[in-house]
Amino acid sequence: MSSIDQTEEGPRNLISLKEFEKKKYGLQVELLKWQHSVKDRGEKHIIIFEGKDGAGKGGTIKRFMEHLNPKSARVVALDKPSETERTQWYWQRYFKELPKAGEITFWDRSWYNRATVEKVMGFASKEEVDLFLSEAPVIEQMLKNNGFKIIKFWLNVSKKEQSRRFKERQNNPLKLGKMSPIDRVSQEKWKEYCEAEDAIFAATSGWIIVDSDCKRTARLACMSAVLNQNDYAGKDLKGS
């Protein structure tokens, strides 16, 4: 597990919008180079974004996707399971979303729902959560053995910043759709979410932890991490 820290206090904007846009442009150019390489090589990428509600998962994924070709890059953001899916093997609906050769998938939450939201909200039993935590490392290794490349980000947001973002959602008509019933109790269940995270980190590995109180630096850090972990033609991160 590695960590990308931005600051101890976590102010909202550590860099100016102008500097952010400049760095983002350079990284997005590199992402396009990488995407071409992924397609040419027939690679299969799974990039997971986890973290508490309001940590900026969707916004970070949006910056990744801004200029990528949607024919070979897509977002996986599953809704709550249907009645039929509840009767199936837990992993079944996630396996349906695995990338094909030459494709990059960005996961706005993932199978780790079982050990976070489902655990905290009481949608999964202790036995189901324990089974998941024992299976996750095995299944992820199986995926890697079969050619899937997995990067897992955990976006950390402070309780204070989460509260501010929730209030912003409630007061902004354009963001009301982002506020779910589960979001509304996240502050009350902060301790339970922290305990769930600790259990995941103890049972699984490979996480890149990113301080996301400043959305701009978190987004840049995630893009840089993905590019640094992959080789591709024309790679040039010096100016990014």
XYZ file of C-alpha atoms in Angstrom:
240
model
C 0.000 0.000 0.000
C 1.428 3.360 -1.017
C 0.269 6.837 -0.159
C 0.144 10.132 -2.028
C -0.190 12.900 0.567
C -0.993 16.463 -0.411
C -0.961 18.317 2.895
C -1.647 17.802 6.572
C -4.348 20.457 6.762
C -5.919 19.635 3.414
C -7.020 23.076 2.148
C -9.475 22.912 -0.727
C -7.180 24.327 -3.413
C -3.438 23.835 -3.063
C -2.768 25.044 -6.607
C -4.384 27.673 -8.784
C -6.897 26.742 -11.465
C -4.458 27.994 -14.118
C -1.663 25.733 -12.870
C -4.066 22.822 -12.534
C -5.311 23.184 -16.112
C -1.745 23.407 -17.411
C -0.647 20.223 -15.622
C -3.891 18.431 -16.481
C -3.414 19.188 -20.181
C 0.047 17.615 -20.183
C -1.166 14.518 -18.365
C -4.183 14.123 -20.642
C -1.901 14.201 -23.690
C 0.077 11.365 -22.082
C -3.149 9.481 -21.310
C -4.028 9.564 -25.011
C -0.623 8.118 -25.887
C -1.155 5.427 -23.295
C -4.626 4.599 -24.612
C -3.253 4.070 -28.120
C -0.625 1.733 -26.694
C -3.236 -0.201 -24.698
C -5.293 -0.737 -27.839
C -2.291 -1.749 -29.949
C -1.074 -4.223 -27.339
C -4.504 -5.590 -26.500
C -4.093 -4.849 -22.798
C -6.977 -5.018 -20.306
C -6.989 -2.361 -17.585
C -9.066 -2.105 -14.413
C -8.612 1.168 -12.521
C -10.575 1.194 -9.278
C -11.539 4.297 -7.312
C -12.728 3.751 -3.756
C -13.159 5.997 -0.722
C -15.809 7.598 1.419
C -18.775 9.392 -0.128
C -17.741 12.821 -1.346
C -14.080 11.885 -1.803
C -14.124 12.902 -5.472
C -14.127 9.529 -7.220
C -16.502 10.514 -10.018
C -14.854 13.882 -10.615
C -11.418 12.309 -10.846
C -12.651 9.711 -13.333
C -14.257 12.495 -15.380
C -10.841 14.166 -15.817
C -9.351 10.879 -16.969
C -12.120 10.409 -19.522
C -12.315 13.983 -20.872
C -10.281 13.333 -24.027
C -9.992 9.560 -24.183
C -11.712 7.693 -27.006
C -14.904 6.178 -25.484
C -14.662 3.260 -27.903
C -11.881 1.770 -25.790
C -12.328 3.510 -22.418
C -15.447 3.431 -20.260
C -16.719 4.027 -16.742
C -18.163 1.229 -14.617
C -20.564 2.621 -11.998
C -23.036 -0.056 -10.964
C -26.300 0.735 -9.211
C -27.559 -1.352 -6.299
C -28.058 -4.998 -7.304
C -31.368 -6.065 -8.825
C -33.524 -8.792 -7.308
C -32.034 -11.272 -9.777
C -28.468 -10.161 -9.046
C -29.044 -10.639 -5.328
C -29.592 -14.346 -5.983
C -26.377 -14.692 -7.995
C -22.790 -15.221 -6.903
C -21.570 -11.887 -5.522
C -18.805 -11.514 -8.090
C -21.011 -12.335 -11.083
C -22.237 -8.869 -11.977
C -18.743 -7.426 -11.674
C -17.255 -10.040 -13.977
C -19.709 -8.919 -16.668
C -17.990 -5.522 -16.662
C -14.397 -6.711 -17.046
C -12.551 -5.011 -19.934
C -12.001 -6.665 -23.266
C -8.608 -6.653 -24.971
C -7.484 -3.095 -25.726
C -9.880 -1.511 -23.231
C -9.477 0.673 -20.129
C -12.207 0.593 -17.474
C -12.545 3.156 -14.683
C -14.513 1.834 -11.714
C -16.494 4.377 -9.677
C -16.690 2.045 -6.686
C -16.247 -1.653 -7.268
C -16.618 -5.057 -5.648
C -15.279 -3.413 -2.477
C -18.823 -2.152 -1.927
C -19.361 -5.362 0.025
C -16.811 -4.386 2.675
C -17.694 -0.677 2.786
C -21.225 0.557 2.042
C -22.880 -2.856 2.355
C -21.088 -3.572 5.619
C -21.679 -0.179 7.226
C -25.312 0.076 6.121
C -26.115 -3.490 7.172
C -26.811 -4.756 3.648
C -24.292 -7.592 4.073
C -23.786 -9.899 7.056
C -20.489 -10.279 8.899
C -20.093 -13.719 7.331
C -20.581 -12.290 3.824
C -18.068 -9.514 4.461
C -15.502 -11.906 5.913
C -15.921 -14.227 2.927
C -15.452 -11.318 0.546
C -12.261 -10.160 2.268
C -10.816 -13.659 2.007
C -11.800 -14.008 -1.659
C -10.794 -10.559 -2.956
C -6.994 -11.078 -2.949
C -7.384 -14.507 -4.571
C -9.707 -13.312 -7.327
C -7.620 -10.221 -8.049
C -4.549 -12.401 -8.393
C -6.491 -14.691 -10.739
C -7.409 -11.683 -12.865
C -3.766 -10.582 -12.999
C -2.694 -14.098 -13.925
C -5.087 -13.898 -16.860
C -3.701 -10.646 -18.230
C -5.810 -8.021 -16.435
C -3.871 -5.043 -15.089
C -5.316 -3.607 -11.871
C -4.637 -0.264 -10.180
C -6.554 0.537 -6.995
C -6.935 4.079 -5.651
C -8.350 4.955 -2.259
C -9.319 8.624 -2.067
C -9.148 9.969 1.470
C -11.342 12.896 2.475
C -11.475 14.467 5.935
C -14.720 14.546 7.878
C -14.756 18.348 7.766
C -14.266 18.488 3.996
C -16.840 15.756 3.424
C -19.360 17.821 5.395
C -18.563 20.925 3.332
C -19.025 19.025 0.059
C -22.335 17.565 1.179
C -23.612 21.041 2.069
C -22.482 22.276 -1.341
C -24.432 19.462 -3.014
C -27.556 20.338 -1.055
C -27.285 24.030 -1.945
C -26.395 23.624 -5.617
C -29.331 22.633 -7.862
C -26.902 21.121 -10.384
C -25.473 18.782 -7.741
C -28.659 17.602 -6.042
C -28.598 14.392 -8.070
C -25.277 13.470 -6.455
C -26.826 13.361 -2.964
C -28.117 9.908 -2.066
C -29.810 8.643 1.114
C -26.554 6.834 1.970
C -24.608 10.086 1.606
C -26.914 11.710 4.141
C -25.845 9.345 6.938
C -22.139 9.190 6.035
C -21.166 11.745 8.662
C -23.079 9.870 11.349
C -21.352 6.625 10.410
C -17.872 8.100 9.968
C -16.316 5.817 12.599
C -17.894 2.716 11.037
C -16.554 3.661 7.591
C -13.057 4.191 9.036
C -13.189 0.764 10.673
C -14.331 -0.806 7.396
C -11.431 0.825 5.555
C -8.938 -0.476 8.129
C -10.303 -4.000 7.658
C -9.881 -3.746 3.874
C -6.305 -2.493 4.147
C -5.493 -5.323 6.569
C -6.938 -8.011 4.281
C -5.917 -6.734 0.832
C -2.920 -5.034 -0.755
C -1.931 -2.827 -3.678
C -3.799 0.321 -2.652
C -2.603 3.788 -3.634
C -3.960 6.160 -1.001
C -4.518 9.736 -2.163
C -5.386 12.696 0.045
C -8.349 14.235 -1.785
C -9.253 17.239 0.370
C -7.799 19.233 -2.520
C -9.541 17.845 -5.593
C -7.113 19.410 -8.042
C -3.948 17.868 -6.632
C -5.716 14.531 -6.065
C -6.786 14.351 -9.709
C -3.290 15.160 -10.938
C -1.769 12.637 -8.523
C -4.041 9.841 -9.784
C -3.294 10.560 -13.438
C 0.439 10.670 -12.741
C 0.303 7.386 -10.811
C -1.433 5.549 -13.672
C 1.019 6.876 -16.250
C 4.036 6.115 -14.059
C 2.916 2.501 -13.687
C 2.622 1.928 -17.434
C 5.016 2.001 -20.361
C 3.927 3.312 -23.761
C 5.401 4.794 -26.925
C 6.482 8.432 -26.657
C 6.193 8.529 -22.880
C 7.272 11.956 -21.585
C 6.242 12.973 -18.074
C 8.950 15.581 -17.557
C 6.673 18.487 -18.319
C 3.589 17.011 -16.611
